[in-house]
C-alpha cells in the first residue's frame, strides 16, 4: 500500500483524471474544489478530444470509468471545415471514423460527471483554496473559510487563475490576447436539425467575414444523452471588443439574451442558413469569455508543490488542445507519483513543460490564423 498523500486543488478535467489515476494506484488522494457541485458555472460546452487526450484517458482511468467516458461521449464527427460568411467553402479536412468507440468530442458536463465516477469520497466540493505553506515534512493547505488540510504533495489543477501557481510562481505571466468569445447552443430538435447546414453536424466548422469576426459551429450528438438536456449545436462567435461593438465592461455586464443579440447583429449580413442557426439558438445559454494565454513557461526548483493543466499552461482554445494537454499532464503525473512518489516530480515537470511549450506555441499560431494578429502583452 502506497502511503503517499496527494492533495489536488481543482476538480476540472485534469484534476479529476489525475485523481482517478492516483486512486487506482492506491495513493491517498483528495481533491478540493471551490464549486459547491459539479455543474455550477458556464464552463463551455463541447471539448474536442484528440489522440493525445485519448491515450491519456486510456492510461489514467480505471476500465469502468473509461467505459463511462466513452458511453457519454459524442458520436464521432469526421470534418474540419472553413467557410466565408456567404458559406463558400474555403478548406475542408475529412478524418474518416475508423473506430466507432473512439472519443473525439465530449460535452463538458457529461465528461466531468463521468470522470467523477467512484470519487464521491475523494472529491470535496465547496472548498475554496486560499494558500499553502511548505512544512518540514509536507504541505499545509488553507481554505477561504479557515479550514486547513495537509498532504505530502500539493498539485495545483485550479485552472487559468490558479492560486496554487500564484504561490509557486508569482511572476508567471498570463496575457489577454485581445479576442472575446460569446458561446451559445442550439438545441437540435428534428425540426431545427433539418435547417442546419449538413457540414455543421459533421464536425467543427468555422465561418469568417474577413474583418476578424468569426463563428464556430460543432455538434454534440450524444451516444447516451444526459437526463438534463439533449443533442445540441455549439455556436461560438469571436471578435475583438471593437468588432463586437462593446467594451468589456458592457459585454460582461449583458444578460444572456442581450449578449446573444450581439451575435445576431454581428452575423446580420451573413448567409441566411447561418442567420437561421443563430436566430434559433437558446439565447439563455449565452456567456462571454476572454481568450488568454501564457507567454512563457520557465522551470522552477522542484519541491512538494506542482502544477497541471491550465494552471501552468493556459492557452487559447484555437488548437482545441487545452483539455487534451491537461489530460496528458494527468497521465504523466499519475505515472510519476505512482512509480517514484515525490522523487518523480522533477521528471514530470521537465516532460510536462517541454510538451506544453510546443502546444502553447501552436495554439497561439492558430489563434493568429483564425482571429488575425493577437496581443502579446
Ligand atoms: C469555452 C471553452 C471551450 C474549450 N474547448 C476546448 C476543446 O475543444 N478542446 C480542448 O482540449 N480544450 C478546450 N478548452 C480548454 C479546456 O477547457 C481547458 O484547457 C481545460 O478545462 C483545462 O483543464 P484544467 O483541469 O487544467 O482546468 P479546469 O478544467 O479549468 O478546472 C479547474 C478547476 O479548478 C477549480 N478552482 C479554481 N480555483 C480554485 C480554488 N481557489 N479552489 C478550489 N478550486 C478551484 C475550478 O472551479 C475548476 O473546477 C476550452 C475552454 C473553454 C473556456
Short mmCIF file of C-alpha atoms and ligand atoms in Angstrom, two decimals:
data_model
loop_
_atom_site.label_atom_id
_atom_site.label_comp_id
_atom_site.label_asym_id
_atom_site.label_seq_id
_atom_site.Cartn_x
_atom_site.Cartn_y
_atom_site.Cartn_z
CA UNK A 1 0.00 0.00 0.00
CA UNK A 2 1.37 3.36 -1.04
CA UNK A 3 1.18 5.81 1.87
CA UNK A 4 1.73 8.94 -0.23
CA UNK A 5 -0.88 11.64 0.41
CA UNK A 6 -1.67 13.89 -2.55
CA UNK A 7 -3.93 16.95 -2.42
CA UNK A 8 -5.25 18.23 -5.76
CA UNK A 9 -6.81 21.70 -5.95
CA UNK A 10 -9.41 21.81 -8.74
CA UNK A 11 -11.89 19.16 -9.93
CA UNK A 12 -11.68 20.11 -13.61
CA UNK A 13 -10.68 17.88 -16.46
CA UNK A 14 -7.04 17.46 -15.41
CA UNK A 15 -7.56 17.25 -11.64
CA UNK A 16 -10.23 14.55 -11.95
CA UNK A 17 -8.21 12.44 -14.40
CA UNK A 18 -5.23 12.63 -12.03
CA UNK A 19 -7.44 11.71 -9.07
CA UNK A 20 -8.73 8.66 -10.94
CA UNK A 21 -5.21 7.54 -11.84
CA UNK A 22 -3.83 8.02 -8.33
CA UNK A 23 -6.83 6.44 -6.58
CA UNK A 24 -6.49 3.37 -8.83
CA UNK A 25 -2.79 3.20 -7.87
CA UNK A 26 -3.68 3.14 -4.16
CA UNK A 27 -2.45 6.67 -3.44
CA UNK A 28 -4.31 8.56 -0.69
CA UNK A 29 -5.68 11.35 -2.90
CA UNK A 30 -8.06 14.20 -2.10
CA UNK A 31 -9.46 16.79 -4.47
CA UNK A 32 -10.56 20.20 -3.19
CA UNK A 33 -12.94 22.09 -5.48
CA UNK A 34 -14.36 25.56 -4.79
CA UNK A 35 -17.67 24.98 -6.62
CA UNK A 36 -20.44 23.59 -4.43
CA UNK A 37 -21.18 20.85 -7.01
CA UNK A 38 -20.15 19.55 -10.42
CA UNK A 39 -22.40 21.78 -12.57
CA UNK A 40 -22.26 25.28 -11.15
CA UNK A 41 -20.89 27.58 -13.82
CA UNK A 42 -20.71 28.07 -17.53
CA UNK A 43 -17.54 26.26 -18.40
CA UNK A 44 -18.09 25.84 -22.10
CA UNK A 45 -19.98 23.16 -23.88
CA UNK A 46 -18.04 20.89 -26.22
CA UNK A 47 -14.47 19.68 -25.89
CA UNK A 48 -12.65 18.08 -28.81
CA UNK A 49 -10.61 15.09 -27.60
CA UNK A 50 -7.63 14.23 -29.82
CA UNK A 51 -5.25 11.25 -29.94
CA UNK A 52 -3.17 12.68 -27.07
CA UNK A 53 -6.28 13.01 -24.90
CA UNK A 54 -7.47 9.51 -25.79
CA UNK A 55 -4.09 7.97 -24.93
CA UNK A 56 -4.07 9.82 -21.61
CA UNK A 57 -7.62 8.72 -20.75
CA UNK A 58 -6.76 5.09 -21.53
CA UNK A 59 -3.57 5.28 -19.44
CA UNK A 60 -5.15 7.03 -16.45
CA UNK A 61 -8.73 5.86 -15.96
CA UNK A 62 -9.81 2.55 -14.45
CA UNK A 63 -11.68 0.49 -17.12
CA UNK A 64 -15.17 1.14 -15.66
CA UNK A 65 -14.61 4.92 -15.63
CA UNK A 66 -13.13 4.87 -19.13
CA UNK A 67 -16.22 2.99 -20.32
CA UNK A 68 -18.46 5.72 -18.78
CA UNK A 69 -16.46 8.39 -20.63
CA UNK A 70 -16.91 6.52 -23.93
CA UNK A 71 -20.64 5.87 -23.34
CA UNK A 72 -21.40 9.50 -22.53
CA UNK A 73 -19.19 11.00 -25.29
CA UNK A 74 -20.41 12.40 -28.59
CA UNK A 75 -20.86 10.30 -31.71
CA UNK A 76 -17.61 10.86 -33.59
CA UNK A 77 -17.57 13.54 -36.31
CA UNK A 78 -15.31 13.47 -39.35
CA UNK A 79 -15.00 17.06 -40.62
CA UNK A 80 -12.95 20.21 -40.04
CA UNK A 81 -14.01 22.93 -42.48
CA UNK A 82 -13.73 26.67 -43.07
CA UNK A 83 -16.16 28.98 -44.86
CA UNK A 84 -16.60 32.63 -45.60
CA UNK A 85 -19.69 34.38 -44.27
CA UNK A 86 -21.55 33.53 -47.51
CA UNK A 87 -20.91 29.86 -46.66
CA UNK A 88 -18.47 29.44 -49.56
CA UNK A 89 -16.15 26.56 -48.59
CA UNK A 90 -12.55 27.72 -48.04
CA UNK A 91 -10.99 24.49 -46.82
CA UNK A 92 -12.06 21.03 -45.76
CA UNK A 93 -10.32 18.16 -44.00
CA UNK A 94 -12.09 14.81 -43.58
CA UNK A 95 -10.97 12.39 -40.88
CA UNK A 96 -12.59 9.02 -41.58
CA UNK A 97 -14.04 7.43 -38.43
CA UNK A 98 -12.20 4.13 -38.15
CA UNK A 99 -13.07 3.26 -34.54
CA UNK A 100 -16.73 3.89 -33.70
CA UNK A 101 -15.83 3.69 -29.97
CA UNK A 102 -13.18 6.41 -30.17
CA UNK A 103 -13.85 9.57 -28.17
CA UNK A 104 -13.41 12.60 -30.39
CA UNK A 105 -15.65 15.08 -28.62
CA UNK A 106 -17.41 15.31 -25.27
CA UNK A 107 -19.96 17.54 -23.59
CA UNK A 108 -18.05 19.12 -20.74
CA UNK A 109 -20.66 18.43 -18.07
CA UNK A 110 -21.21 14.80 -19.16
CA UNK A 111 -17.45 14.31 -19.30
CA UNK A 112 -16.85 15.77 -15.88
CA UNK A 113 -19.66 13.67 -14.43
CA UNK A 114 -18.16 10.50 -15.98
CA UNK A 115 -14.75 11.45 -14.57
CA UNK A 116 -16.33 11.78 -11.12
CA UNK A 117 -17.44 8.11 -11.18
CA UNK A 118 -16.41 6.43 -7.92
CA UNK A 119 -14.77 9.57 -6.49
CA UNK A 120 -17.52 10.52 -4.00
CA UNK A 121 -15.18 10.17 -1.03
CA UNK A 122 -12.22 11.73 -2.85
CA UNK A 123 -13.67 14.99 -4.20
CA UNK A 124 -14.56 17.66 -1.65
CA UNK A 125 -16.75 20.36 -3.20
CA UNK A 126 -17.20 23.74 -1.52
CA UNK A 127 -13.50 24.05 -0.64
CA UNK A 128 -12.06 27.29 -1.99
CA UNK A 129 -8.29 27.04 -1.76
CA UNK A 130 -6.64 30.21 -0.46
CA UNK A 131 -2.94 29.43 0.02
CA UNK A 132 -0.33 26.96 1.22
CA UNK A 133 2.78 26.65 3.40
CA UNK A 134 5.51 24.08 2.81
CA UNK A 135 6.47 22.48 6.14
CA UNK A 136 9.38 20.18 7.06
CA UNK A 137 7.50 17.05 6.10
CA UNK A 138 4.74 18.16 3.74
CA UNK A 139 2.40 20.94 2.70
CA UNK A 140 -0.38 22.67 4.65
CA UNK A 141 -3.33 23.91 2.60
CA UNK A 142 -5.55 26.78 3.70
CA UNK A 143 -9.10 27.33 2.51
CA UNK A 144 -11.02 30.59 2.26
CA UNK A 145 -13.34 29.63 5.15
CA UNK A 146 -10.43 28.95 7.52
CA UNK A 147 -10.33 25.15 7.16
CA UNK A 148 -6.93 23.51 6.63
CA UNK A 149 -5.60 20.21 5.30
CA UNK A 150 -2.20 18.58 4.94
CA UNK A 151 -0.57 16.41 2.27
CA UNK A 152 2.84 15.15 1.13
CA UNK A 153 2.34 16.70 -2.33
CA UNK A 154 0.10 19.54 -3.50
CA UNK A 155 -1.00 19.66 -7.15
CA UNK A 156 -2.47 22.89 -8.49
CA UNK A 157 -5.05 21.85 -11.09
CA UNK A 158 -7.03 25.02 -10.47
CA UNK A 159 -7.18 26.45 -13.96
CA UNK A 160 -6.10 29.68 -15.62
CA UNK A 161 -6.43 31.85 -12.48
CA UNK A 162 -4.59 29.28 -10.30
CA UNK A 163 -3.97 30.32 -6.71
CA UNK A 164 -1.51 27.47 -6.28
CA UNK A 165 0.50 28.97 -9.17
CA UNK A 166 0.25 32.41 -7.53
CA UNK A 167 2.09 30.95 -4.52
CA UNK A 168 4.61 28.93 -6.51
CA UNK A 169 5.30 31.23 -9.48
CA UNK A 170 4.18 34.75 -8.52
CA UNK A 171 5.71 36.29 -11.67
CA UNK A 172 4.06 33.89 -14.14
CA UNK A 173 2.54 35.95 -16.93
CA UNK A 174 -0.92 35.34 -18.42
CA UNK A 175 -2.00 37.78 -21.16
CA UNK A 176 -5.35 38.67 -22.63
CA UNK A 177 -4.84 38.07 -26.38
CA UNK A 178 -7.48 40.68 -27.25
CA UNK A 179 -10.20 38.30 -28.51
CA UNK A 180 -13.59 37.70 -26.89
CA UNK A 181 -15.90 34.74 -27.50
CA UNK A 182 -19.62 34.52 -26.98
CA UNK A 183 -20.67 30.91 -26.53
CA UNK A 184 -24.17 29.62 -27.15
CA UNK A 185 -26.05 26.47 -28.04
CA UNK A 186 -28.80 25.46 -30.42
CA UNK A 187 -30.89 22.52 -29.16
CA UNK A 188 -31.15 20.06 -32.06
CA UNK A 189 -34.82 19.18 -32.30
CA UNK A 190 -35.79 17.31 -35.51
CA UNK A 191 -37.28 20.48 -36.99
CA UNK A 192 -34.15 22.53 -36.27
CA UNK A 193 -31.76 19.77 -37.39
CA UNK A 194 -33.22 19.85 -40.90
CA UNK A 195 -32.35 23.54 -41.25
CA UNK A 196 -28.72 23.31 -40.09
CA UNK A 197 -26.11 23.17 -42.89
CA UNK A 198 -25.17 19.44 -43.03
CA UNK A 199 -21.43 20.21 -42.61
CA UNK A 200 -22.15 21.81 -39.20
CA UNK A 201 -23.46 18.44 -37.98
CA UNK A 202 -20.31 16.57 -39.10
CA UNK A 203 -17.53 18.25 -37.12
CA UNK A 204 -16.02 21.65 -36.37
CA UNK A 205 -16.85 24.37 -38.94
CA UNK A 206 -15.60 27.96 -38.77
CA UNK A 207 -17.05 30.81 -40.83
CA UNK A 208 -15.39 34.20 -41.02
CA UNK A 209 -16.45 37.51 -42.56
CA UNK A 210 -12.88 38.61 -43.35
CA UNK A 211 -12.93 41.51 -40.85
CA UNK A 212 -11.79 39.45 -37.85
CA UNK A 213 -15.25 38.32 -36.82
CA UNK A 214 -15.84 34.58 -36.94
CA UNK A 215 -18.29 31.91 -35.83
CA UNK A 216 -17.61 28.28 -34.96
CA UNK A 217 -20.21 25.51 -35.09
CA UNK A 218 -19.79 21.98 -33.72
CA UNK A 219 -22.35 19.28 -32.89
CA UNK A 220 -22.84 17.48 -29.62
CA UNK A 221 -24.74 14.34 -30.64
CA UNK A 222 -24.75 12.10 -27.59
CA UNK A 223 -24.21 8.36 -27.57
CA UNK A 224 -26.17 8.37 -24.31
CA UNK A 225 -28.00 11.61 -23.54
CA UNK A 226 -27.78 13.11 -20.06
CA UNK A 227 -31.12 13.49 -18.29
CA UNK A 228 -30.76 17.25 -18.20
CA UNK A 229 -30.67 18.03 -21.96
CA UNK A 230 -30.33 16.53 -25.43
CA UNK A 231 -28.27 16.95 -28.60
CA UNK A 232 -27.21 20.47 -29.50
CA UNK A 233 -25.04 22.51 -31.82
CA UNK A 234 -22.39 24.56 -30.02
CA UNK A 235 -22.12 28.04 -31.53
CA UNK A 236 -19.30 30.42 -30.68
CA UNK A 237 -18.91 33.97 -32.05
CA UNK A 238 -15.49 35.64 -31.86
CA UNK A 239 -14.04 39.10 -32.33
CA UNK A 240 -12.25 41.94 -30.61
CA UNK A 241 -14.32 44.23 -28.34
CA UNK A 242 -14.19 46.83 -31.14
CA UNK A 243 -15.59 44.38 -33.70
CA UNK A 244 -18.25 43.17 -31.28
CA UNK A 245 -19.20 46.80 -30.73
CA UNK A 246 -18.95 46.59 -26.93
CA UNK A 247 -16.31 47.36 -24.34
CA UNK A 248 -15.52 44.56 -21.91
CA UNK A 249 -17.38 46.42 -19.21
CA UNK A 250 -20.53 46.38 -21.36
CA UNK A 251 -20.12 42.89 -22.80
CA UNK A 252 -19.58 41.14 -19.47
CA UNK A 253 -22.49 43.04 -17.88
CA UNK A 254 -25.01 41.95 -20.52
CA UNK A 255 -27.63 39.33 -19.63
CA UNK A 256 -27.70 36.20 -21.84
CA UNK A 257 -30.47 37.48 -24.16
CA UNK A 258 -28.76 40.82 -24.78
CA UNK A 259 -25.46 39.03 -25.23
CA UNK A 260 -26.90 36.74 -27.87
CA UNK A 261 -28.29 39.80 -29.64
CA UNK A 262 -24.64 40.85 -30.15
CA UNK A 263 -24.17 37.61 -32.11
CA UNK A 264 -27.42 38.13 -34.05
CA UNK A 265 -26.28 41.63 -35.03
CA UNK A 266 -22.70 40.53 -35.77
CA UNK A 267 -23.92 37.92 -38.26
CA UNK A 268 -26.69 40.09 -39.77
CA UNK A 269 -25.19 40.20 -43.27
CA UNK A 270 -24.13 36.56 -43.30
CA UNK A 271 -25.59 33.61 -45.24
CA UNK A 272 -29.30 33.03 -44.37
CA UNK A 273 -28.58 29.48 -43.10
CA UNK A 274 -26.09 30.88 -40.55
CA UNK A 275 -28.55 33.57 -39.55
CA UNK A 276 -31.22 30.94 -39.08
CA UNK A 277 -28.96 28.87 -36.81
CA UNK A 278 -28.09 31.94 -34.75
CA UNK A 279 -31.72 33.07 -34.53
CA UNK A 280 -32.90 29.63 -33.36
CA UNK A 281 -30.25 29.29 -30.61
CA UNK A 282 -31.17 29.15 -26.93
CA UNK A 283 -30.24 32.72 -26.02
CA UNK A 284 -30.39 31.93 -22.31
CA UNK A 285 -27.32 29.68 -22.75
CA UNK A 286 -25.06 32.54 -23.92
CA UNK A 287 -21.95 33.54 -21.98
CA UNK A 288 -18.79 35.51 -22.86
CA UNK A 289 -15.14 34.62 -22.29
CA UNK A 290 -11.81 36.39 -22.69
CA UNK A 291 -9.11 34.43 -24.54
CA UNK A 292 -5.89 34.24 -22.55
CA UNK A 293 -2.52 32.63 -23.00
CA UNK A 294 0.71 32.34 -21.07
CA UNK A 295 3.76 33.93 -22.67
CA UNK A 296 6.44 31.51 -21.45
CA UNK A 297 6.81 28.56 -19.10
CA UNK A 298 10.08 28.53 -17.16
CA UNK A 299 11.07 25.57 -14.98
CA UNK A 300 11.06 26.14 -11.21
CA UNK A 301 13.02 24.38 -8.44
CA UNK A 302 11.18 21.12 -7.81
CA UNK A 303 9.62 20.81 -4.38
CA UNK A 304 6.39 19.36 -2.98
CA UNK A 305 4.08 21.66 -4.94
CA UNK A 306 3.48 21.20 -8.64
CA UNK A 307 1.05 22.27 -11.34
CA UNK A 308 -1.02 20.72 -14.10
CA UNK A 309 -3.25 21.84 -16.98
CA UNK A 310 -4.38 25.44 -17.46
CA UNK A 311 -2.77 26.35 -14.12
CA UNK A 312 0.66 26.03 -15.75
CA UNK A 313 -0.02 26.41 -19.48
CA UNK A 314 -3.12 28.50 -20.17
CA UNK A 315 -3.60 28.70 -23.94
CA UNK A 316 -6.16 29.91 -26.45
CA UNK A 317 -8.81 27.34 -27.45
CA UNK A 318 -7.79 27.78 -31.14
CA UNK A 319 -5.95 24.45 -31.31
CA UNK A 320 -8.59 22.64 -29.21
CA UNK A 321 -5.69 21.42 -27.08
CA UNK A 322 -6.10 22.80 -23.54
CA UNK A 323 -8.08 19.90 -22.12
CA UNK A 324 -6.05 17.36 -24.07
CA UNK A 325 -2.84 18.80 -22.63
CA UNK A 326 -4.32 18.76 -19.11
CA UNK A 327 -5.16 15.06 -19.63
CA UNK A 328 -1.64 14.46 -20.95
CA UNK A 329 -0.22 16.06 -17.77
CA UNK A 330 -2.52 13.95 -15.60
CA UNK A 331 -1.26 10.74 -17.23
CA UNK A 332 2.40 11.80 -16.82
CA UNK A 333 1.91 12.84 -13.21
CA UNK A 334 -0.03 9.68 -12.33
CA UNK A 335 2.87 7.53 -13.58
CA UNK A 336 5.49 9.73 -11.86
CA UNK A 337 3.81 9.73 -8.42
CA UNK A 338 2.73 6.08 -8.65
CA UNK A 339 6.20 4.83 -9.58
CA UNK A 340 8.54 7.24 -7.75
CA UNK A 341 6.49 9.27 -5.28
CA UNK A 342 7.84 12.76 -4.55
CA UNK A 343 11.06 11.84 -6.41
CA UNK A 344 9.10 11.55 -9.65
CA UNK A 345 8.13 15.24 -9.67
CA UNK A 346 11.31 16.60 -11.31
CA UNK A 347 10.96 14.36 -14.34
CA UNK A 348 7.22 15.08 -14.56
CA UNK A 349 7.86 18.82 -14.60
CA UNK A 350 10.58 18.52 -17.26
CA UNK A 351 8.43 16.42 -19.60
CA UNK A 352 5.23 18.37 -18.94
CA UNK A 353 6.87 21.75 -19.61
CA UNK A 354 8.58 20.51 -22.81
CA UNK A 355 5.29 19.25 -24.22
CA UNK A 356 3.27 22.28 -23.07
CA UNK A 357 5.65 24.81 -24.64
CA UNK A 358 5.06 23.26 -28.08
CA UNK A 359 1.29 23.12 -27.69
CA UNK A 360 1.01 26.70 -26.37
CA UNK A 361 3.07 27.99 -29.34
CA UNK A 362 0.87 26.03 -31.77
CA UNK A 363 -2.34 27.30 -30.17
CA UNK A 364 -1.02 30.88 -30.42
CA UNK A 365 -0.17 30.40 -34.13
CA UNK A 366 -3.63 29.02 -34.83
CA UNK A 367 -5.25 31.88 -32.93
CA UNK A 368 -3.41 34.31 -35.25
CA UNK A 369 -4.69 32.39 -38.30
CA UNK A 370 -8.27 32.40 -37.01
CA UNK A 371 -8.52 35.83 -35.40
CA UNK A 372 -5.70 37.86 -37.00
CA UNK A 373 -2.82 39.38 -35.01
CA UNK A 374 -3.27 38.79 -31.27
CA UNK A 375 -1.97 40.87 -28.38
CA UNK A 376 1.06 39.54 -26.55
CA UNK A 377 1.08 41.88 -23.56
C1 LIG B 1 -15.36 27.68 -23.94
C2 LIG B 1 -14.15 26.79 -23.98
C3 LIG B 1 -14.01 25.81 -24.97
C4 LIG B 1 -12.90 24.95 -24.96
N1 LIG B 1 -12.78 23.97 -25.90
C5 LIG B 1 -11.73 23.08 -25.82
C6 LIG B 1 -11.58 21.98 -26.76
O1 LIG B 1 -12.38 21.81 -27.69
N2 LIG B 1 -10.54 21.11 -26.60
C7 LIG B 1 -9.63 21.27 -25.60
O2 LIG B 1 -8.67 20.46 -25.49
N3 LIG B 1 -9.72 22.32 -24.72
C8 LIG B 1 -10.74 23.21 -24.80
N4 LIG B 1 -10.83 24.23 -23.92
C9 LIG B 1 -9.82 24.37 -22.89
C10 LIG B 1 -10.11 23.45 -21.75
O3 LIG B 1 -11.43 23.62 -21.27
C11 LIG B 1 -9.13 23.70 -20.61
O4 LIG B 1 -7.83 23.74 -21.13
C12 LIG B 1 -9.25 22.59 -19.59
O5 LIG B 1 -10.53 22.62 -18.97
C13 LIG B 1 -8.15 22.73 -18.54
O6 LIG B 1 -8.36 21.76 -17.56
P1 LIG B 1 -7.84 22.00 -16.11
O7 LIG B 1 -8.19 20.78 -15.36
O8 LIG B 1 -6.43 22.45 -16.15
O9 LIG B 1 -8.65 23.26 -15.56
P2 LIG B 1 -10.22 23.47 -15.45
O10 LIG B 1 -10.97 22.46 -16.23
O11 LIG B 1 -10.43 24.93 -15.71
O12 LIG B 1 -10.52 23.17 -13.93
C14 LIG B 1 -10.05 23.99 -12.90
C15 LIG B 1 -10.91 23.72 -11.68
O13 LIG B 1 -10.30 24.35 -10.55
C16 LIG B 1 -11.31 24.93 -9.77
N5 LIG B 1 -10.72 26.02 -8.98
C17 LIG B 1 -10.24 27.20 -9.44
N6 LIG B 1 -9.78 27.94 -8.43
C18 LIG B 1 -9.98 27.21 -7.29
C19 LIG B 1 -9.71 27.45 -5.92
N7 LIG B 1 -9.15 28.60 -5.49
N8 LIG B 1 -10.02 26.49 -5.02
C20 LIG B 1 -10.58 25.32 -5.43
N9 LIG B 1 -10.88 25.04 -6.73
C21 LIG B 1 -10.57 25.98 -7.65
C22 LIG B 1 -12.33 25.42 -10.80
O14 LIG B 1 -13.60 25.63 -10.22
C23 LIG B 1 -12.32 24.27 -11.80
O15 LIG B 1 -13.25 23.27 -11.47
C24 LIG B 1 -11.92 25.11 -23.95
C25 LIG B 1 -12.06 26.13 -22.98
C26 LIG B 1 -13.16 26.96 -22.99
C27 LIG B 1 -13.31 28.03 -21.93
#
